[in-house]
Coordinates of N, CA and C in Angstrom, one line a residue:
M1 N -5.6 -19.3 13.6 CA -5.9 -20.4 14.4 C -4.7 -21.3 14.5
N2 N -4.0 -21.5 13.5 CA -2.8 -22.4 13.5 C -1.6 -21.7 14.2
A3 N -1.7 -20.4 14.4 CA -0.6 -19.7 15.2 C -1.2 -18.6 16.0
P4 N -2.0 -18.9 17.0 CA -2.7 -17.9 17.7 C -1.7 -17.0 18.5
L5 N -2.1 -15.7 18.7 CA -1.3 -14.8 19.4 C -1.2 -15.3 20.9
Y6 N -2.3 -15.7 21.5 CA -2.2 -16.2 22.9 C -2.9 -17.6 22.9
S7 N -2.6 -18.4 23.9 CA -3.1 -19.8 24.0 C -4.5 -19.8 24.5
G8 N -5.0 -18.8 25.1 CA -6.4 -18.8 25.6 C -6.5 -19.3 27.0
S9 N -7.5 -18.9 27.7 CA -7.7 -19.3 29.1 C -7.9 -20.8 29.2
G10 N -7.3 -21.4 30.2 CA -7.4 -22.8 30.5 C -6.7 -23.7 29.5
S11 N -6.0 -23.2 28.6 CA -5.3 -24.1 27.6 C -4.0 -24.7 28.3
S12 N -3.8 -26.0 28.0 CA -2.6 -26.6 28.5 C -1.5 -26.5 27.5
Y13 N -1.7 -25.9 26.4 CA -0.7 -25.7 25.3 C -0.2 -24.3 25.3
T14 N 0.3 -23.9 26.4 CA 0.8 -22.5 26.5 C 2.0 -22.2 25.6
K15 N 2.7 -23.2 25.2 CA 3.9 -22.9 24.3 C 3.4 -22.8 22.8
F16 N 2.2 -23.2 22.5 CA 1.8 -23.2 21.1 C 1.0 -22.0 20.8
S17 N 1.7 -20.8 20.9 CA 1.1 -19.5 20.6 C 2.3 -18.7 20.3
V18 N 2.1 -17.5 19.6 CA 3.2 -16.6 19.4 C 3.8 -16.1 20.7
D19 N 2.9 -15.7 21.6 CA 3.4 -15.3 22.9 C 4.2 -16.3 23.7
G20 N 3.7 -17.6 23.7 CA 4.3 -18.6 24.4 C 5.7 -19.0 23.7
S21 N 5.8 -18.9 22.4 CA 7.0 -19.2 21.7 C 8.1 -18.1 22.0
I22 N 7.7 -16.9 21.9 CA 8.6 -15.8 22.2 C 9.1 -15.9 23.7
N23 N 8.2 -16.1 24.6 CA 8.6 -16.2 26.0 C 9.5 -17.4 26.2
W24 N 9.3 -18.5 25.5 CA 10.2 -19.7 25.7 C 11.6 -19.4 25.2
W25 N 11.7 -18.8 24.0 CA 13.0 -18.4 23.5 C 13.7 -17.4 24.4
Q26 N 13.0 -16.5 25.0 CA 13.6 -15.5 25.9 C 14.1 -16.3 27.2
R27 N 13.3 -17.2 27.7 CA 13.7 -18.0 28.9 C 15.0 -18.8 28.6
Q28 N 15.2 -19.2 27.3 CA 16.3 -20.0 26.9 C 17.6 -19.1 26.7
G29 N 17.4 -17.8 26.9 CA 18.5 -16.9 26.8 C 18.6 -16.1 25.5
A30 N 17.7 -16.3 24.6 CA 17.7 -15.6 23.3 C 17.4 -14.1 23.6
P31 N 18.3 -13.2 23.1 CA 18.0 -11.8 23.3 C 16.8 -11.3 22.5
S32 N 16.0 -10.5 23.0 CA 14.8 -10.0 22.3 C 15.2 -9.3 21.0
S33 N 16.3 -8.7 20.9 CA 16.7 -8.0 19.7 C 17.0 -9.0 18.6
K34 N 17.1 -10.3 18.9 CA 17.4 -11.3 17.8 C 16.1 -12.1 17.4
L35 N 15.0 -11.8 18.1 CA 13.8 -12.5 17.8 C 12.9 -11.7 16.8
V36 N 12.5 -12.4 15.8 CA 11.6 -11.8 14.8 C 10.3 -12.6 14.6
V37 N 9.2 -11.9 14.7 CA 7.9 -12.5 14.5 C 7.4 -12.1 13.1
G38 N 7.1 -13.1 12.3 CA 6.6 -12.8 10.9 C 5.1 -13.1 10.9
M39 N 4.4 -12.4 10.0 CA 3.0 -12.6 9.8 C 2.7 -12.8 8.4
A40 N 1.9 -13.8 8.1 CA 1.5 -14.1 6.7 C 0.3 -13.1 6.4
A41 N 0.4 -12.5 5.2 CA -0.7 -11.6 4.8 C -1.7 -12.3 3.9
F42 N -2.3 -13.3 4.4 CA -3.3 -14.0 3.6 C -4.3 -14.7 4.6
G43 N -5.4 -15.1 4.1 CA -6.3 -15.9 4.9 C -6.8 -17.1 4.1
R44 N -7.4 -18.0 4.8 CA -7.9 -19.2 4.2 C -9.4 -19.1 4.2
S45 N -10.1 -19.6 3.2 CA -11.5 -19.6 3.2 C -12.1 -21.0 2.9
F46 N -13.2 -21.3 3.4 CA -13.9 -22.6 3.3 C -15.3 -22.4 2.9
T47 N -15.9 -23.4 2.3 CA -17.3 -23.5 2.1 C -17.9 -24.4 3.2
L48 N -18.7 -23.9 4.0 CA -19.3 -24.6 5.1 C -20.4 -25.5 4.7
A49 N -20.5 -26.7 5.3 CA -21.6 -27.6 5.1 C -22.9 -27.1 5.6
N50 N -22.8 -26.4 6.8 CA -24.0 -25.8 7.4 C -23.6 -24.4 7.9
P51 N -24.3 -23.4 7.3 CA -24.0 -22.0 7.7 C -24.1 -21.7 9.2
S52 N -25.0 -22.4 9.9 CA -25.2 -22.1 11.3 C -24.1 -22.8 12.1
N53 N -23.4 -23.7 11.6 CA -22.2 -24.4 12.3 C -21.0 -23.8 11.7
N54 N -20.5 -22.7 12.3 CA -19.4 -21.9 11.7 C -18.3 -21.6 12.6
G55 N -18.1 -22.4 13.6 CA -17.0 -22.2 14.5 C -15.8 -23.1 14.2
V56 N -14.8 -23.1 15.0 CA -13.6 -23.9 14.9 C -14.1 -25.4 14.8
G57 N -13.7 -26.2 13.8 CA -14.0 -27.5 13.7 C -15.3 -27.8 12.9
A58 N -15.9 -26.7 12.4 CA -17.1 -26.8 11.6 C -16.8 -27.7 10.3
T59 N -17.8 -28.4 9.9 CA -17.7 -29.3 8.7 C -17.7 -28.4 7.5
I60 N -16.8 -28.7 6.6 CA -16.7 -28.0 5.3 C -16.9 -28.9 4.2
V61 N -17.3 -28.4 3.0 CA -17.5 -29.2 1.8 C -16.4 -28.9 0.8
G62 N -15.5 -28.0 1.1 CA -14.5 -27.7 0.1 C -13.9 -26.3 0.4
P63 N -13.0 -25.9 -0.5 CA -12.4 -24.5 -0.3 C -13.5 -23.4 -0.6
G64 N -13.2 -22.3 -0.1 CA -14.0 -21.1 -0.4 C -13.7 -20.6 -1.9
N65 N -14.6 -19.8 -2.4 CA -14.4 -19.2 -3.7 C -13.1 -18.4 -3.7
G66 N -12.5 -18.3 -4.9 CA -11.4 -17.4 -5.0 C -11.8 -15.9 -4.8
G67 N -10.9 -15.1 -4.4 CA -11.2 -13.7 -4.3 C -11.2 -12.9 -5.6
P68 N -11.5 -11.6 -5.6 CA -11.7 -10.9 -6.9 C -10.4 -10.6 -7.6
F69 N -9.2 -10.8 -7.0 CA -7.9 -10.4 -7.6 C -7.1 -11.6 -8.0
L70 N -6.8 -12.5 -7.0 CA -6.0 -13.7 -7.2 C -6.8 -14.8 -7.8
D71 N -8.1 -14.9 -7.5 CA -9.0 -15.9 -7.9 C -8.4 -17.3 -7.6
Q72 N -7.9 -17.5 -6.4 CA -7.3 -18.7 -5.9 C -8.3 -19.4 -4.9
S73 N -8.9 -20.5 -5.2 CA -9.8 -21.2 -4.3 C -9.2 -21.5 -3.0
G74 N -9.9 -21.1 -1.9 CA -9.4 -21.4 -0.6 C -8.4 -20.5 0.0
T75 N -7.9 -19.5 -0.7 CA -6.9 -18.6 -0.2 C -7.3 -17.2 -0.6
L76 N -7.2 -16.3 0.3 CA -7.5 -14.9 0.0 C -6.3 -14.0 0.4
G77 N -5.8 -13.2 -0.5 CA -4.8 -12.3 -0.2 C -5.2 -11.2 0.7
Y78 N -4.3 -10.5 1.3 CA -4.7 -9.4 2.2 C -5.6 -8.4 1.5
N79 N -5.2 -8.0 0.2 CA -6.0 -7.0 -0.5 C -7.4 -7.5 -0.7
E80 N -7.6 -8.8 -1.0 CA -8.9 -9.4 -1.2 C -9.7 -9.5 0.1
I81 N -9.0 -9.8 1.2 CA -9.7 -9.8 2.5 C -10.3 -8.4 2.8
C82 N -9.4 -7.3 2.6 CA -9.9 -6.0 2.8 C -11.1 -5.6 1.9
H83 N -11.0 -6.0 0.7 CA -12.0 -5.7 -0.3 C -13.3 -6.4 0.1
L84 N -13.3 -7.7 0.5 CA -14.5 -8.4 0.8 C -15.0 -7.9 2.1
M85 N -14.2 -7.6 3.1 CA -14.7 -7.1 4.4 C -15.4 -5.8 4.2
K86 N -15.0 -4.9 3.4 CA -15.6 -3.6 3.1 C -16.9 -3.8 2.4
S87 N -17.2 -4.9 1.7 CA -18.4 -5.1 1.0 C -19.6 -5.4 2.0
G88 N -19.2 -5.8 3.2 CA -20.3 -6.0 4.2 C -20.8 -7.4 4.3
G89 N -21.7 -7.7 5.2 CA -22.3 -9.0 5.4 C -21.6 -10.0 6.2
W90 N -20.4 -9.6 6.8 CA -19.6 -10.6 7.5 C -20.0 -10.5 9.0
T91 N -20.0 -11.7 9.6 CA -20.3 -11.8 11.0 C -19.1 -12.4 11.7
R92 N -18.6 -11.7 12.8 CA -17.5 -12.2 13.5 C -17.9 -13.4 14.4
V93 N -17.1 -14.5 14.3 CA -17.4 -15.7 15.1 C -16.2 -16.2 15.8
G94 N -15.1 -15.5 15.8 CA -13.8 -15.9 16.2 C -13.6 -16.1 17.7
N95 N -12.5 -16.7 18.0 CA -12.1 -17.0 19.4 C -11.5 -15.8 20.0
H96 N -12.1 -15.1 20.9 CA -11.6 -13.9 21.4 C -10.5 -14.1 22.4
N97 N -10.4 -15.2 23.1 CA -9.3 -15.5 24.0 C -8.0 -15.6 23.3
K98 N -8.0 -16.3 22.1 CA -6.7 -16.5 21.4 C -6.4 -15.4 20.5
K99 N -7.2 -14.4 20.3 CA -7.0 -13.2 19.6 C -6.9 -13.5 18.1
F100 N -7.6 -14.4 17.5 CA -7.7 -14.6 16.1 C -9.2 -14.5 15.7
P101 N -9.5 -13.5 14.9 CA -10.9 -13.3 14.5 C -11.2 -14.3 13.3
M102 N -12.4 -14.8 13.3 CA -13.0 -15.5 12.1 C -14.3 -14.9 11.8
Y103 N -14.6 -14.9 10.5 CA -15.8 -14.3 10.0 C -16.5 -15.2 9.1
T104 N -17.9 -15.1 9.0 CA -18.6 -15.9 8.1 C -19.5 -15.0 7.3
N105 N -19.9 -15.4 6.1 CA -20.7 -14.7 5.2 C -21.4 -15.6 4.2
I106 N -22.6 -15.3 3.7 CA -23.2 -16.1 2.7 C -23.0 -15.3 1.4
I107 N -22.3 -16.0 0.5 CA -22.0 -15.4 -0.8 C -22.5 -16.4 -1.9
N108 N -23.3 -15.9 -2.8 CA -23.9 -16.7 -3.8 C -24.5 -18.0 -3.3
G109 N -25.2 -17.9 -2.1 CA -25.9 -19.0 -1.5 C -25.0 -20.0 -0.8
L110 N -23.6 -19.7 -0.8 CA -22.7 -20.6 -0.1 C -22.2 -19.9 1.2
A111 N -22.1 -20.7 2.3 CA -21.6 -20.1 3.5 C -20.1 -20.2 3.4
M112 N -19.4 -19.0 3.6 CA -18.0 -19.0 3.6 C -17.4 -18.6 4.9
M113 N -16.3 -19.1 5.3 CA -15.6 -18.7 6.5 C -14.2 -18.3 6.1
T114 N -13.7 -17.3 6.7 CA -12.3 -16.9 6.5 C -11.6 -16.7 7.8
L115 N -10.4 -17.1 7.9 CA -9.5 -16.7 9.0 C -8.8 -15.5 8.6
N116 N -8.9 -14.4 9.5 CA -8.5 -13.1 9.1 C -7.9 -12.4 10.2
R117 N -6.6 -12.2 10.3 CA -5.9 -11.5 11.4 C -5.8 -10.0 11.1
F118 N -6.2 -9.6 9.9 CA -5.9 -8.2 9.5 C -7.1 -7.3 9.4
S119 N -8.3 -7.8 10.0 CA -9.5 -7.1 9.8 C -9.4 -5.6 10.4
S120 N -8.7 -5.4 11.4 CA -8.6 -4.1 12.0 C -7.9 -3.1 11.1
N121 N -7.1 -3.6 10.2 CA -6.3 -2.8 9.3 C -7.1 -2.5 8.0
C122 N -8.3 -3.1 7.9 CA -9.1 -3.0 6.6 C -10.0 -1.8 6.7
N123 N -10.1 -1.1 7.9 CA -11.0 0.0 8.1 C -12.4 -0.4 7.8
M124 N -12.9 -1.5 8.5 CA -14.2 -2.0 8.2 C -15.2 -1.0 8.8

């Protein structure tokens, strides 16, 4: 969400996406061979105040629980995301225009949301 692949339809913030940034640099004369796009291999998790309100801007009451390996509240490593996604129970609620998936799940009675760009690599 903080670095979407695309701006989405109707957005006036076309520069504020990976695609928009790369295109801007190319228009300024930067050669494509000199541009590098990095991706963070982690996701953020949150405990939602209301499980049915789970989209962008949903009210949270704190960080999500730590994952099974790093045990870091509010942050899930790539390996933890894959592990949790394979366990099932996740519902995709993400913004399809901007190409970033978001998922929700009820874990131990708490609604959790994670931003996860790597779900397709987890062989769900």
